[in-house]
Amino acid sequence: MADSVNFHFDIDGDNFTSAGEASVMIKKLLRQMEFSPDVIRRVSVAMYEGEINMVIHANGGTADVNVFCDRIEIVLKDNGPGIADVRLAMQEGYSTAPDNIRSLGFGAGMGLPNMKRYTDDMRIESEVGRGTTIYMTVNV
Amino acid sequence: MPEPERDILGGYAGDLLSWVMGRASSGDVWVTIMSNLNIVAVASLADPACILLAEGVELDDGVRERAEVQGVNVLRSGKNVFRLCAEIASLI
Ligand SMILES: Nc1ncnc2c1ncn2[C@@H]1O[C@H](COP(=O)(O)OP(=O)(O)O)[C@@H](O)[C@H]1O
Ligand SMILES: [Mg+2]
């Protein structure tokens, strides 16, 4: 198996205004590594949605990005409330975001669907009361 | 403007950030009434040519500075979203 380059980020659950910084950083790193604009966009948008979800719904978490020659793997892990019904959460338009978050333009219920759409593989492991881990892969 | 050379190739209008992330294309003008700090991150990922704030929406200094640092162009107009889109569409 090819070697990978790994990046780790702590996602601050309190700071709503800095949310997305890890994704913007990953975008820059992937650009330096000369991945195609399409791959960079898919990785960074999927990661951003996951990052925002951890801030809005789970009080923060961690993001690990493993860059291989042929694929990019993203693991988002939080110790938040978990997702009781993953199938429901995956539906476009489903959102439990509060009004103050919606007034900022979030809470459209399109985050998880975007993550699915932009990645080649996405897996959600979630346990109510324990947290959520999302694994995503974008093939290069 | 931090990136004055960018060409506008198309457009997208909307205030819901996940829709913009999912549907706007690189090189679009993004017309919106959202002016909070999160639009800068969304724009640096979705890569529109510029953000165009409609309805005379104000841009606070923190957002302006972040946009400058991230290389995101932000324009403003007093016109409403419909009028702006119609005028831009007639130009591109
Ligand atoms: N990391 C998470 N922890 C707990 N719940 C989550 C998490 N991510 C998503 N959810 C749940 O799934 C729903 C749908 O997520 P998403 O499609 O991103 O829409 P939105 O974030 O706009 O509400 C959320 O409203 C929330 O109830
Ligand atoms: Mg979301």
CSV table of C-alpha atoms and ligand atoms in Angstrom, one decimal:
chain,number,residue,atom,x,y,z
A,1,MET,CA,0.0,0.0,0.0
A,2,ALA,CA,1.2,3.5,-0.8
A,3,ASP,CA,2.4,5.8,1.9
A,4,SER,CA,0.1,8.5,3.0
A,5,VAL,CA,0.5,12.0,4.3
A,6,ASN,CA,-1.7,12.7,7.4
A,7,PHE,CA,-3.2,15.9,8.8
A,8,HIS,CA,-4.9,16.2,12.1
A,9,PHE,CA,-7.2,19.0,13.2
A,10,ASP,CA,-9.1,19.8,16.4
A,11,ILE,CA,-12.4,21.4,15.7
A,12,ASP,CA,-13.4,23.9,18.3
A,13,GLY,CA,-17.1,23.4,19.2
A,14,ASP,CA,-17.5,26.9,20.8
A,15,ASN,CA,-16.1,29.0,18.0
A,16,PHE,CA,-18.7,29.3,15.3
A,17,THR,CA,-16.9,32.1,13.4
A,18,SER,CA,-13.7,30.1,12.9
A,19,ALA,CA,-15.6,27.0,11.8
A,20,GLY,CA,-14.4,25.8,8.4
A,21,GLU,CA,-10.8,26.7,9.0
A,22,ALA,CA,-9.6,23.1,8.8
A,23,SER,CA,-11.3,22.7,5.5
A,24,VAL,CA,-9.8,25.9,4.1
A,25,MET,CA,-6.4,24.7,5.3
A,26,ILE,CA,-6.9,21.3,3.6
A,27,LYS,CA,-7.9,23.0,0.4
A,28,LYS,CA,-4.6,24.9,0.4
A,29,LEU,CA,-2.5,21.9,1.3
A,30,LEU,CA,-4.1,19.8,-1.5
A,31,ARG,CA,-3.5,22.7,-3.9
A,32,GLN,CA,0.1,22.7,-3.0
A,33,MET,CA,0.2,18.9,-3.6
A,34,GLU,CA,-1.2,19.6,-7.1
A,35,PHE,CA,-4.5,17.7,-6.9
A,36,SER,CA,-7.1,18.6,-9.5
A,37,PRO,CA,-9.5,21.4,-8.8
A,38,ASP,CA,-12.4,18.9,-8.9
A,39,VAL,CA,-10.8,16.6,-6.3
A,40,ILE,CA,-9.9,19.6,-4.1
A,41,ARG,CA,-13.4,20.9,-4.2
A,42,ARG,CA,-15.0,17.6,-3.4
A,43,VAL,CA,-12.7,17.0,-0.4
A,44,SER,CA,-12.9,20.4,1.0
A,45,VAL,CA,-16.7,20.8,0.6
A,46,ALA,CA,-17.4,17.4,2.1
A,47,MET,CA,-15.1,18.2,5.0
A,48,TYR,CA,-16.5,21.6,5.5
A,49,GLU,CA,-20.0,20.2,5.9
A,50,GLY,CA,-18.8,17.7,8.4
A,51,GLU,CA,-16.8,20.3,10.3
A,52,ILE,CA,-19.9,22.6,10.5
A,53,ASN,CA,-22.0,19.7,11.7
A,54,MET,CA,-19.5,18.9,14.5
A,55,VAL,CA,-19.7,22.6,15.6
A,56,ILE,CA,-23.5,22.9,15.3
A,57,HIS,CA,-24.6,19.5,16.5
A,58,ALA,CA,-21.8,17.9,18.5
A,59,ASN,CA,-19.8,20.6,20.3
A,60,GLY,CA,-16.7,20.0,18.2
A,61,GLY,CA,-14.5,17.0,17.5
A,62,THR,CA,-11.5,16.0,15.4
A,63,ALA,CA,-10.7,15.7,11.7
A,64,ASP,CA,-8.1,13.4,10.2
A,65,VAL,CA,-7.2,13.6,6.6
A,66,ASN,CA,-5.1,10.9,5.0
A,67,VAL,CA,-3.8,11.7,1.6
A,68,PHE,CA,-2.7,8.8,-0.6
A,69,CYS,CA,-1.7,8.9,-4.3
A,70,ASP,CA,-5.0,7.4,-5.4
A,71,ARG,CA,-7.4,8.6,-2.8
A,72,ILE,CA,-8.1,11.0,0.1
A,73,GLU,CA,-9.6,9.7,3.3
A,74,ILE,CA,-11.3,11.9,5.8
A,75,VAL,CA,-12.3,10.8,9.3
A,76,LEU,CA,-14.5,13.1,11.4
A,77,LYS,CA,-15.0,12.1,15.0
A,78,ASP,CA,-17.0,13.7,17.8
A,79,ASN,CA,-18.3,12.8,21.2
A,80,GLY,CA,-21.6,14.6,20.7
A,81,PRO,CA,-25.1,13.4,21.1
A,82,GLY,CA,-25.0,10.9,18.2
A,83,ILE,CA,-27.6,10.5,15.4
A,84,ALA,CA,-30.6,8.4,16.4
A,85,ASP,CA,-31.9,7.8,12.9
A,86,VAL,CA,-29.1,8.0,10.3
A,87,ARG,CA,-31.4,7.3,7.4
A,88,LEU,CA,-33.6,10.2,8.4
A,89,ALA,CA,-30.6,12.5,8.9
A,90,MET,CA,-29.4,11.7,5.4
A,91,GLN,CA,-32.6,13.0,3.8
A,92,GLU,CA,-32.3,16.3,2.0
A,93,GLY,CA,-34.0,19.1,4.0
A,94,TYR,CA,-33.9,17.2,7.4
A,95,SER,CA,-32.4,19.4,10.1
A,96,THR,CA,-32.6,19.8,13.8
A,97,ALA,CA,-30.5,23.1,13.7
A,98,PRO,CA,-31.9,25.8,16.0
A,99,ASP,CA,-33.2,29.1,14.7
A,100,ASN,CA,-30.1,31.2,15.6
A,101,ILE,CA,-28.0,28.8,13.5
A,102,ARG,CA,-30.5,29.0,10.6
A,103,SER,CA,-30.3,32.7,10.6
A,104,LEU,CA,-26.6,32.4,9.7
A,105,GLY,CA,-27.5,30.4,6.6
A,106,PHE,CA,-26.9,26.9,8.0
A,107,GLY,CA,-29.5,24.3,8.8
A,108,ALA,CA,-30.7,23.6,5.3
A,109,GLY,CA,-30.5,19.9,5.9
A,110,MET,CA,-28.2,19.5,2.9
A,111,GLY,CA,-24.9,18.8,4.7
A,112,LEU,CA,-24.9,15.1,4.9
A,113,PRO,CA,-26.4,14.8,1.4
A,114,ASN,CA,-23.7,17.0,0.1
A,115,MET,CA,-21.0,14.9,1.8
A,116,LYS,CA,-22.5,11.8,0.2
A,117,ARG,CA,-22.7,13.5,-3.2
A,118,TYR,CA,-19.2,14.7,-3.2
A,119,THR,CA,-17.4,11.6,-2.0
A,120,ASP,CA,-17.0,8.1,-3.5
A,121,ASP,CA,-17.7,6.4,-0.2
A,122,MET,CA,-19.2,7.6,3.0
A,123,ARG,CA,-19.9,5.6,6.2
A,124,ILE,CA,-21.5,6.9,9.4
A,125,GLU,CA,-21.0,5.2,12.7
A,126,SER,CA,-23.1,6.8,15.4
A,127,GLU,CA,-24.3,5.9,18.9
A,128,VAL,CA,-26.8,8.0,20.8
A,129,GLY,CA,-25.1,9.6,23.8
A,130,ARG,CA,-21.6,8.5,22.6
A,131,GLY,CA,-20.9,10.3,19.4
A,132,THR,CA,-20.5,10.1,15.7
A,133,THR,CA,-17.7,9.1,13.4
A,134,ILE,CA,-17.9,9.7,9.7
A,135,TYR,CA,-15.5,8.1,7.2
A,136,MET,CA,-15.3,9.5,3.7
A,137,THR,CA,-13.2,8.6,0.7
A,138,VAL,CA,-12.6,10.7,-2.4
A,139,ASN,CA,-10.9,8.7,-5.2
A,140,VAL,CA,-8.3,10.7,-7.2
B,1,MET,CA,-10.5,43.5,-4.1
B,2,PRO,CA,-7.9,40.8,-3.4
B,3,GLU,CA,-8.4,39.0,-6.7
B,4,PRO,CA,-9.4,41.6,-9.3
B,5,GLU,CA,-8.4,39.5,-12.3
B,6,ARG,CA,-11.0,36.9,-11.9
B,7,ASP,CA,-13.6,36.5,-14.7
B,8,ILE,CA,-17.3,36.0,-14.0
B,9,LEU,CA,-18.4,32.9,-15.9
B,10,GLY,CA,-21.9,32.4,-14.5
B,11,GLY,CA,-23.9,33.1,-11.4
B,12,TYR,CA,-25.7,31.6,-8.4
B,13,ALA,CA,-28.1,33.2,-6.0
B,14,GLY,CA,-28.9,31.9,-2.5
B,15,ASP,CA,-28.5,32.4,1.2
B,16,LEU,CA,-28.5,28.8,2.4
B,17,LEU,CA,-24.8,28.0,2.6
B,18,SER,CA,-25.1,24.2,1.9
B,19,TRP,CA,-27.0,25.0,-1.3
B,20,VAL,CA,-24.2,27.3,-2.3
B,21,MET,CA,-21.6,24.8,-1.5
B,22,GLY,CA,-23.4,22.1,-3.4
B,23,ARG,CA,-24.6,24.0,-6.4
B,24,ALA,CA,-22.5,27.1,-7.1
B,25,SER,CA,-19.7,26.7,-9.7
B,26,SER,CA,-16.2,28.0,-9.6
B,27,GLY,CA,-16.2,31.3,-11.4
B,28,ASP,CA,-19.8,32.2,-10.5
B,29,VAL,CA,-20.8,35.5,-9.1
B,30,TRP,CA,-22.6,34.5,-5.8
B,31,VAL,CA,-25.5,36.9,-5.1
B,32,THR,CA,-26.6,36.8,-1.5
B,33,ILE,CA,-27.9,38.8,1.4
B,34,MET,CA,-25.9,36.8,3.9
B,35,SER,CA,-23.0,38.8,5.3
B,36,ASN,CA,-21.7,36.9,8.3
B,37,LEU,CA,-18.1,35.6,8.6
B,38,ASN,CA,-19.1,32.1,7.4
B,39,ILE,CA,-19.6,33.4,3.8
B,40,VAL,CA,-15.8,33.8,3.5
B,41,ALA,CA,-15.1,30.1,4.2
B,42,VAL,CA,-17.9,29.1,1.9
B,43,ALA,CA,-16.6,31.3,-0.9
B,44,SER,CA,-13.0,30.1,-0.4
B,45,LEU,CA,-14.2,26.5,-0.8
B,46,ALA,CA,-16.9,26.9,-3.5
B,47,ASP,CA,-14.6,29.3,-5.3
B,48,PRO,CA,-17.0,31.8,-6.8
B,49,ALA,CA,-15.3,34.7,-8.7
B,50,CYS,CA,-16.9,37.0,-6.2
B,51,ILE,CA,-19.6,37.4,-3.5
B,52,LEU,CA,-22.1,40.1,-4.4
B,53,LEU,CA,-24.1,41.4,-1.5
B,54,ALA,CA,-27.5,42.6,-2.5
B,55,GLU,CA,-30.0,45.0,-0.8
B,56,GLY,CA,-27.3,47.3,0.5
B,57,VAL,CA,-26.3,44.8,3.1
B,58,GLU,CA,-23.4,46.0,5.2
B,59,LEU,CA,-20.1,44.2,5.5
B,60,ASP,CA,-18.4,44.5,8.9
B,61,ASP,CA,-14.7,45.0,9.2
B,62,GLY,CA,-14.0,41.5,10.5
B,63,VAL,CA,-15.6,39.9,7.5
B,64,ARG,CA,-13.9,42.4,5.1
B,65,GLU,CA,-10.5,41.6,6.6
B,66,ARG,CA,-11.0,37.8,6.5
B,67,ALA,CA,-12.1,38.1,2.9
B,68,GLU,CA,-9.0,40.1,2.0
B,69,VAL,CA,-6.7,37.5,3.7
B,70,GLN,CA,-8.5,34.5,2.1
B,71,GLY,CA,-8.5,36.1,-1.4
B,72,VAL,CA,-12.3,36.4,-1.6
B,73,ASN,CA,-13.7,39.3,-3.6
B,74,VAL,CA,-16.7,40.9,-2.0
B,75,LEU,CA,-18.9,43.5,-3.9
B,76,ARG,CA,-22.0,45.3,-2.7
B,77,SER,CA,-25.1,46.8,-4.3
B,78,GLY,CA,-28.2,48.5,-3.1
B,79,LYS,CA,-30.3,46.6,-5.7
B,80,ASN,CA,-32.3,43.5,-4.8
B,81,VAL,CA,-31.3,40.0,-5.8
B,82,PHE,CA,-33.7,39.7,-8.7
B,83,ARG,CA,-32.6,42.9,-10.3
B,84,LEU,CA,-28.9,42.1,-9.9
B,85,CYS,CA,-29.3,38.6,-11.4
B,86,ALA,CA,-31.3,40.0,-14.3
B,87,GLU,CA,-28.6,42.7,-15.0
B,88,ILE,CA,-25.7,40.3,-14.6
B,89,ALA,CA,-27.4,37.7,-16.9
B,90,SER,CA,-27.7,40.3,-19.6
B,91,LEU,CA,-24.0,40.9,-19.4
B,92,ILE,CA,-22.6,37.4,-19.5
C,1,LIG,N1,-22.0,15.2,14.1
C,1,LIG,C1,-23.3,15.1,14.3
C,1,LIG,N2,-23.7,14.8,15.6
C,1,LIG,C2,-25.0,14.8,15.9
C,1,LIG,N3,-26.0,15.0,15.0
C,1,LIG,C3,-25.7,15.3,13.7
C,1,LIG,C4,-24.3,15.3,13.3
C,1,LIG,N4,-24.3,15.6,12.0
C,1,LIG,C5,-25.5,15.7,11.6
C,1,LIG,N5,-26.4,15.5,12.6
C,1,LIG,C6,-27.9,15.4,12.5
C,1,LIG,O1,-28.3,15.2,11.2
C,1,LIG,C7,-29.1,16.3,10.7
C,1,LIG,C8,-28.8,16.6,9.3
C,1,LIG,O2,-27.5,17.0,9.1
C,1,LIG,P1,-27.2,17.9,7.8
C,1,LIG,O3,-27.7,17.2,6.6
C,1,LIG,O4,-25.8,18.4,7.8
C,1,LIG,O5,-28.2,19.2,8.0
C,1,LIG,P2,-28.0,20.5,8.9
C,1,LIG,O6,-26.6,20.5,9.5
C,1,LIG,O7,-28.3,21.6,8.0
C,1,LIG,O8,-29.1,20.3,10.0
C,1,LIG,C9,-28.7,17.5,11.6
C,1,LIG,O9,-29.7,18.4,11.7
C,1,LIG,C10,-28.5,16.8,13.0
C,1,LIG,O10,-29.7,16.4,13.6
C,2,MG,MG,-25.0,20.3,8.3
